[in-house]
Short mmCIF file of C-alpha atoms in Angstrom, two decimals:
data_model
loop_
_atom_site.label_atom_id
_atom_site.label_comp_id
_atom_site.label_asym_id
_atom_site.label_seq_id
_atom_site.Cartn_x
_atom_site.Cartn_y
_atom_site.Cartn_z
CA UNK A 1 -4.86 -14.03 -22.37
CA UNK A 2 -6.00 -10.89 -21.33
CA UNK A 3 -10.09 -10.63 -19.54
CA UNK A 4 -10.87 -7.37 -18.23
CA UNK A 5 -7.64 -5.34 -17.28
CA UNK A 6 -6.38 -9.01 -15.51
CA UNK A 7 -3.63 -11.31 -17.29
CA UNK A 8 -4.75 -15.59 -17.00
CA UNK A 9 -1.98 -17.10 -16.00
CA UNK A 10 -1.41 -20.88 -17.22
CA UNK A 11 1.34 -22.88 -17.55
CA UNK A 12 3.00 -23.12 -20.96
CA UNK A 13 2.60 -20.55 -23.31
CA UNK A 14 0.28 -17.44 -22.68
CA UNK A 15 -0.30 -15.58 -25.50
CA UNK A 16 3.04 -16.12 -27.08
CA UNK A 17 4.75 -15.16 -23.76
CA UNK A 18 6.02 -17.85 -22.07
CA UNK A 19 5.25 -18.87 -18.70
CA UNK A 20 7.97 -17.38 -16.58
CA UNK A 21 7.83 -14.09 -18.40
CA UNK A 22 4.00 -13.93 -18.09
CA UNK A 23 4.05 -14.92 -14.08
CA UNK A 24 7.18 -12.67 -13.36
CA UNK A 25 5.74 -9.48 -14.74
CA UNK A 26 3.21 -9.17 -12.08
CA UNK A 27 5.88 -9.71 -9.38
CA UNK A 28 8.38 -7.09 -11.29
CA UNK A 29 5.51 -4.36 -11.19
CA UNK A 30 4.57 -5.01 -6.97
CA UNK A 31 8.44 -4.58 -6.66
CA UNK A 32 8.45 -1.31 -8.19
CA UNK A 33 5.37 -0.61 -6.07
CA UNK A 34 6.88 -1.04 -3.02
CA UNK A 35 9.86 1.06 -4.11
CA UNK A 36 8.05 3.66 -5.14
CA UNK A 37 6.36 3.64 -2.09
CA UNK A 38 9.01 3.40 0.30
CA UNK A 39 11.00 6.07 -1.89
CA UNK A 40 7.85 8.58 -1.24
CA UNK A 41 7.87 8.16 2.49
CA UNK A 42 11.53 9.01 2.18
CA UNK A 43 11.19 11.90 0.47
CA UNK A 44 8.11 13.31 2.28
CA UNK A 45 9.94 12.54 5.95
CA UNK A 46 13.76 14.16 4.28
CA UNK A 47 12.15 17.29 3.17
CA UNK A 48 8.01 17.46 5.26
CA UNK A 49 8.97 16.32 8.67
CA UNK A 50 8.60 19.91 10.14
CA UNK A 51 4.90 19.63 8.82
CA UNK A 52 2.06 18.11 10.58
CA UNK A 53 1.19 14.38 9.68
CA UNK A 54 -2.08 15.44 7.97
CA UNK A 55 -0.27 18.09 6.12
CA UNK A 56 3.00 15.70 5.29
CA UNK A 57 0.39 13.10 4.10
CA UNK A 58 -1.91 15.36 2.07
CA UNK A 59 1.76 16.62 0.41
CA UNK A 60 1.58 13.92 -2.32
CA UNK A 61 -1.88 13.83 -2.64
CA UNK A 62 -1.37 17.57 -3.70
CA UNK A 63 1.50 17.46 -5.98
CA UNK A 64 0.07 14.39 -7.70
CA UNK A 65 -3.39 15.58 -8.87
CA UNK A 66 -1.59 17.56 -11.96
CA UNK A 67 -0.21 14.58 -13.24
CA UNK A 68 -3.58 12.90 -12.73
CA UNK A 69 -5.40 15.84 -14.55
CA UNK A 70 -2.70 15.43 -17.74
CA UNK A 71 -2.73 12.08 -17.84
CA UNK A 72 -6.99 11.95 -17.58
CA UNK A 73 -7.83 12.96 -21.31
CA UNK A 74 -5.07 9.79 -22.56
CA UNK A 75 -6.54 7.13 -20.64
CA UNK A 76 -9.43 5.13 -23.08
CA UNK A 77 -12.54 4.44 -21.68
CA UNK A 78 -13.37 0.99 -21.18
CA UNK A 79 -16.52 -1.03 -21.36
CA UNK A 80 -17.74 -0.89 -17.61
CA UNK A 81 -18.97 -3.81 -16.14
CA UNK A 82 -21.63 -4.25 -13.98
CA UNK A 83 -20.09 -4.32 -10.19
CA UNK A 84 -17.79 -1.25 -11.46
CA UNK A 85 -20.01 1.43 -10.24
CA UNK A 86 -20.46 0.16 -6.51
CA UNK A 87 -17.15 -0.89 -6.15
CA UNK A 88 -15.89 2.68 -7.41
CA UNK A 89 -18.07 4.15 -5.13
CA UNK A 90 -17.22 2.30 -1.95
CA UNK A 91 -13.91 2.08 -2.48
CA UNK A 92 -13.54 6.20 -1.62
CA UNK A 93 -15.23 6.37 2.13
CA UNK A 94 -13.15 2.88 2.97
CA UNK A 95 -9.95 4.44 1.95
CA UNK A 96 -11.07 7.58 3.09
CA UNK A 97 -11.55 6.44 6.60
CA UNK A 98 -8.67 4.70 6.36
CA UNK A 99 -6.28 7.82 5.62
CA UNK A 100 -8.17 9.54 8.68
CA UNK A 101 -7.52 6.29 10.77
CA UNK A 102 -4.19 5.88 9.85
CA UNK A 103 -3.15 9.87 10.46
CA UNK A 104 -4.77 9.45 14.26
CA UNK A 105 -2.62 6.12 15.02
CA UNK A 106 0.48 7.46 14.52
CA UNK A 107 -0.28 10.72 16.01
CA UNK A 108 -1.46 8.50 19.09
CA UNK A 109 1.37 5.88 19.45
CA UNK A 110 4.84 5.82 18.74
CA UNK A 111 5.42 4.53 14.91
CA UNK A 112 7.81 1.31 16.13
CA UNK A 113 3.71 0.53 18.08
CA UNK A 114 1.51 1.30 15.09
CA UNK A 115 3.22 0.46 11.89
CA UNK A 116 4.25 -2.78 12.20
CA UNK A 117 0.22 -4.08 12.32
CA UNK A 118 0.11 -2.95 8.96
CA UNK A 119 2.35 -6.32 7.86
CA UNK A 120 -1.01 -8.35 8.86
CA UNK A 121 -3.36 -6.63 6.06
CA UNK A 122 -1.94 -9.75 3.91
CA UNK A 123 -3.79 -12.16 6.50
CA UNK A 124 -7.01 -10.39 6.15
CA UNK A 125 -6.80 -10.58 1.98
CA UNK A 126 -6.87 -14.46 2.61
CA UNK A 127 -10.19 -14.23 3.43
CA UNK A 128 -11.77 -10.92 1.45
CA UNK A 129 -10.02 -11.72 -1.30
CA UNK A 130 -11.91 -15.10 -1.63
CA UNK A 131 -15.12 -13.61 -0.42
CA UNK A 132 -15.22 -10.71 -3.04
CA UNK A 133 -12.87 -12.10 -5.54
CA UNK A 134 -13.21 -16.00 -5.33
CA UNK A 135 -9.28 -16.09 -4.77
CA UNK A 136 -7.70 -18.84 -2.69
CA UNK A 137 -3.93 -18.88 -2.23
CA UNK A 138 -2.24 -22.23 -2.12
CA UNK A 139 -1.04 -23.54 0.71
CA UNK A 140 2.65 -22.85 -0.04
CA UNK A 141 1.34 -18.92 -1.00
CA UNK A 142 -0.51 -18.70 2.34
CA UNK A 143 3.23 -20.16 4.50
CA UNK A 144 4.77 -17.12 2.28
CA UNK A 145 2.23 -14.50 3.53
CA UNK A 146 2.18 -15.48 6.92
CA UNK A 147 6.38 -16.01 6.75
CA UNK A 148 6.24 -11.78 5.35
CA UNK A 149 3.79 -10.53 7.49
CA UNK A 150 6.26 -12.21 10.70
CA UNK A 151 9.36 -10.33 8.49
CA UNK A 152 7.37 -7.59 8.94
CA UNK A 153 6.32 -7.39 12.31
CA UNK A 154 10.25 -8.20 13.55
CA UNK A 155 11.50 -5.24 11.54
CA UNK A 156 10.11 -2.61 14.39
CA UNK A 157 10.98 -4.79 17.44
CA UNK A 158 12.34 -2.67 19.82
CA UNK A 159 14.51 -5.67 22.08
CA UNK A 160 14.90 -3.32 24.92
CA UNK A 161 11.08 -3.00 25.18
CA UNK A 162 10.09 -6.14 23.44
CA UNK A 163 8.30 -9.57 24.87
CA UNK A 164 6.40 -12.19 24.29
CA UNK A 165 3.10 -11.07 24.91
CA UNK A 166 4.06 -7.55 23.60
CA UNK A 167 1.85 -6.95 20.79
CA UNK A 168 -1.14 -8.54 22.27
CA UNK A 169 -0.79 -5.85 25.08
CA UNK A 170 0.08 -2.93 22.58
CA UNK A 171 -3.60 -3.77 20.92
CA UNK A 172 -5.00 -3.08 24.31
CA UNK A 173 -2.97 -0.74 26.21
CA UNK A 174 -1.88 1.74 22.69
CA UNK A 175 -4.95 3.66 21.00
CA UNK A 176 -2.71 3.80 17.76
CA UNK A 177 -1.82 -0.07 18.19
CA UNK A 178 -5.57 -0.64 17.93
CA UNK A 179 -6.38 1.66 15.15
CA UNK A 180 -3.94 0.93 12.89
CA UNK A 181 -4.87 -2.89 13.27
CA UNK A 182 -8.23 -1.67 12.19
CA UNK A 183 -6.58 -0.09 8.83
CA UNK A 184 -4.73 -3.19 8.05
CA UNK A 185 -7.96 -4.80 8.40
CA UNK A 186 -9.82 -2.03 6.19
CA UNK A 187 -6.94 -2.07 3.92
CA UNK A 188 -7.27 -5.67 2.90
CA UNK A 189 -11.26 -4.68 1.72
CA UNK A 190 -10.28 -1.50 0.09
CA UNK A 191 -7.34 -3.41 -1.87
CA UNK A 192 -9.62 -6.40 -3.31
CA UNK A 193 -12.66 -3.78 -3.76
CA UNK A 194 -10.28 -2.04 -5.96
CA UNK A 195 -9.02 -5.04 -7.86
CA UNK A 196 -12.68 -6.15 -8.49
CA UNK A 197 -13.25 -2.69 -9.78
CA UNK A 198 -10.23 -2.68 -12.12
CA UNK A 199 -11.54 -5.85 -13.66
CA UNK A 200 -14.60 -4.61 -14.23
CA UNK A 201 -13.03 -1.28 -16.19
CA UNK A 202 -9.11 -1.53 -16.97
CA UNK A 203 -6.05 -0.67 -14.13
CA UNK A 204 -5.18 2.78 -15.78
CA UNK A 205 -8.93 3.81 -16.11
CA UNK A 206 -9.53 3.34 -12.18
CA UNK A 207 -6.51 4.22 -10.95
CA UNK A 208 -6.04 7.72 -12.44
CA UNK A 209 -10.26 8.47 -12.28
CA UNK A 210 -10.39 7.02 -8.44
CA UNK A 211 -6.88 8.88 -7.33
CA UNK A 212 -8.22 11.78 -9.23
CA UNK A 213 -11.54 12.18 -7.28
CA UNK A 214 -10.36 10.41 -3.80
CA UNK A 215 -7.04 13.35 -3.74
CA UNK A 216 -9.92 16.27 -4.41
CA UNK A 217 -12.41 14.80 -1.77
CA UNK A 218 -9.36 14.44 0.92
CA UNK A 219 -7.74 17.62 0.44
CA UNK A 220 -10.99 19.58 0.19
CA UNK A 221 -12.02 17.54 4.22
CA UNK A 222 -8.65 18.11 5.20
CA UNK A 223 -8.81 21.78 4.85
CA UNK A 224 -12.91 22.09 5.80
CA UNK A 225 -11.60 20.53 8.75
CA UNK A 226 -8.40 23.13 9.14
CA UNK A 227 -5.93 20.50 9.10
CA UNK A 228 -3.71 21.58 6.19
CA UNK A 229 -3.33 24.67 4.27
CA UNK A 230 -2.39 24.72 0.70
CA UNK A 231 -0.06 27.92 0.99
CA UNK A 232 2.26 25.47 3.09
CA UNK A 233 2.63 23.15 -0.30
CA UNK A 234 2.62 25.56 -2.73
CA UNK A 235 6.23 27.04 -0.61
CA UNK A 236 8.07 23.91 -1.91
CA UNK A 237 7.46 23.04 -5.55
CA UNK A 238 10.47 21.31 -6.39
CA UNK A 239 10.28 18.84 -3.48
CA UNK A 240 6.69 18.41 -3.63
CA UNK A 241 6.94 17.47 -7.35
CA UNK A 242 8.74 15.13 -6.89
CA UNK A 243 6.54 13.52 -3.66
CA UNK A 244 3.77 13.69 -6.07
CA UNK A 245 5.85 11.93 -8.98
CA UNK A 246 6.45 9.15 -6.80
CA UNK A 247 2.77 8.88 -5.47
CA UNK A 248 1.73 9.11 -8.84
CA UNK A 249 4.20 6.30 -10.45
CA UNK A 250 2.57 4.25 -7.07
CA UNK A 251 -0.47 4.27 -8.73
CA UNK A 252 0.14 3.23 -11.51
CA UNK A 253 2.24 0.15 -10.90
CA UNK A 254 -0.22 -1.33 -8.23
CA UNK A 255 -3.11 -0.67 -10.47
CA UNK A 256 -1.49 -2.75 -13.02
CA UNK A 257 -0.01 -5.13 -10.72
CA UNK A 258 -2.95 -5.86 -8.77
CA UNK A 259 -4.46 -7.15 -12.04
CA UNK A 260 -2.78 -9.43 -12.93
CA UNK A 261 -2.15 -12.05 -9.56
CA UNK A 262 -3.94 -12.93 -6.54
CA UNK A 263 -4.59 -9.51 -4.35
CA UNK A 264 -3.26 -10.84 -1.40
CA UNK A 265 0.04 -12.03 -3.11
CA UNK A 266 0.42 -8.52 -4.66
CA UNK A 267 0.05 -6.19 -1.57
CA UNK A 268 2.18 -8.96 -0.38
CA UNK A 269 5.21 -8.31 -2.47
CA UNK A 270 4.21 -4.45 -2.40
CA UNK A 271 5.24 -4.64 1.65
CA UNK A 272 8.47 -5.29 0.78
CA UNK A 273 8.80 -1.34 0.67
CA UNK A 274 10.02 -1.52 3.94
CA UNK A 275 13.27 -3.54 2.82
CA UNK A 276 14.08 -0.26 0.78
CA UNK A 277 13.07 1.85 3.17
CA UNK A 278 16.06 -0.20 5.42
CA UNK A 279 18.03 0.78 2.73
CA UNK A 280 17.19 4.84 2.92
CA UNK A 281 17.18 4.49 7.02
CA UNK A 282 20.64 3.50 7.20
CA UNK A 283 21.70 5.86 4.49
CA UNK A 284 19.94 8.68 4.62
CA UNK A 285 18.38 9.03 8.04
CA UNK A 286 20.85 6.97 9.84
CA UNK A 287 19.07 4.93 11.70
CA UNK A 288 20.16 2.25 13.98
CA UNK A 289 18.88 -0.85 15.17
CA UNK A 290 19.85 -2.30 11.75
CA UNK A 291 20.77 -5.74 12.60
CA UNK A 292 16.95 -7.05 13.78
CA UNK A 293 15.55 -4.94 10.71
CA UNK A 294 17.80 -6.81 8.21
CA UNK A 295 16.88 -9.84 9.81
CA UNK A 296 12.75 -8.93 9.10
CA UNK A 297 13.67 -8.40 6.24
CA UNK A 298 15.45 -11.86 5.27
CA UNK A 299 12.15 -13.20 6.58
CA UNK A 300 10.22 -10.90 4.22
CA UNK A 301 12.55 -12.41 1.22
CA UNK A 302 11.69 -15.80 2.47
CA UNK A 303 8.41 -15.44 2.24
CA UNK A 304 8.42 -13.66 -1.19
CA UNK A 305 10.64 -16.72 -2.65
CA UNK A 306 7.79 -19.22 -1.81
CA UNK A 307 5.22 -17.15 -2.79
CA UNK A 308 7.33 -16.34 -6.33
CA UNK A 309 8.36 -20.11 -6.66
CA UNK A 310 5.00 -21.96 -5.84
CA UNK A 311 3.65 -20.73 -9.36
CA UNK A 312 0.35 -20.20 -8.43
#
């Protein structure tokens, strides 16, 4: 049954789809979320990491507002309910503050001290996604979070720098540890402010009208504030296309995803991007430390499996 852009899930049949085909959709769309994802920070660091980090973030916010513009007129116009308007509208300062937050950590702190804090924005959802969304994970779904977000954290353990009380003293003794603790925080508000939003209009309807005004606002601060300049994006089309393709395809599979499970279990799954991003490290960039990262990530899988298997 489909309510307002989000798919009931039940056992037994679901509007002539059967269970497992209903449930696993959801799960199918975060995975190509996090691939997309991980495949656009690949391609912005292989062909923008001579740019600043404003200007390498703004790249695909650039590229991407084209497709947003084409796809605009297509998109119906759904009956808007009532907590669409402030949701819509809070939803751009939170993530707006978040970009700005997130650009100043790792500009602060190395990334192996400020990334891996975004692996707790799961652990946040538990409790803003019941507060704003009524959702409550089961038990088994909350062991899964907690089991990724731990895959997560281990993937950017450094052992010749790393101890027990090591990311308790990061928080306090790294500016960019703190701050991007505060965006995993902000992130799990923005993510079920969205959702509420999208069931209150329809996933393609917010995503390409929010990403469509939110990419304008940023880029038009970003250069008030003399932080990027578009002559710098407009020098590499073909690259930046394709930064924008993938930010744009990100969009649109976590709209839809999100709709259609529990937020937290979503933006779960969707931080498996940094399994593929193992994947493009080793290949690509060549990166070592390999071993403890594939370990993370056989955590991360772990956690995914109960959260996929629990059926909740």
């Amino acid at each position: 049954m489909v309510h307002t852009g989000q798919i009931k899930i039940r056992r037994g049949r679901i509007s002539g789809l059967n269970f497992f085909t209903a449930y696993m959709y959801w799960f199918i769309l975060s995975l190509l979320t996090a691939l997309a994802v991980s495949s656009q920070d690949a391609c912005v660091k292989r062909f923008f990491s001579g740019l600043s980090p404003f200007e390498m973030a703004a790249c695909p916010l650039f590229y991407s507002l084209p497709m947003l513009a084409v796809a605009a007129p297509f998109i119906p116009v759904p009956p808007v309910g009532p907590d669409f308007g402030w949701t819509f509208l809070l939803s751009i300062p939170m993530n707006g503050i978040s970009f700005i937050l997130y650009m100043r950590a790792i500009r602060e702190s190395p990334l192996s001290l400020t990334i891996p804090y975004l692996a707790f924005t799961p652990v946040f959802m538990i409790l803003t996604g019941y507060l704003f969304l009524g959702e409550m994970p089961s038990p088994t779904g909350i062991l899964g979070i907690l089991v990724i977000c731990a895959g997560g954290y281990t993937l950017n353990i450094d052992p010749a720098r790393w101890h027990i009380l090591f990311p308790i003293r990061a928080v306090f003794r790294e500016t960019g540890s703190w701050l991007m603790l505060i965006v995993a925080f902000l992130y799990s508000f923005t993510s079920v402010i969205g959702k509420k939003a999208i069931l209150n209009s329809s996933p393609l309807f917010f995503s390409i009208l929010f990403f469509g005004v939110f990419n304008l606002l940023m880029l038009f601060l970003l250069r008030i504030m003399k932080k990027i300049r578009f002559a710098t994006f407009l020098a590499h089309p073909v690259n930046g296309s394709l930064a924008g393709t993938l930010f744009f395809l990100h969009i649109l599979f976590h709209g839809w995803a999100i709709s259609m499970t529990k937020a937290a279990y979503m933006i779960s799954v969707k931080r498996l991007s940094v399994l593929f991003s193992i994947i493009y490290g080793k290949f690509i960039f060549r990166e070592e430390r390999i071993a403890i990262r594939l370990g993370g990530a056989l955590l991360m899988l772990a956690g995914t499996l109960l959260i996929t298997l629990q059926g909740d």
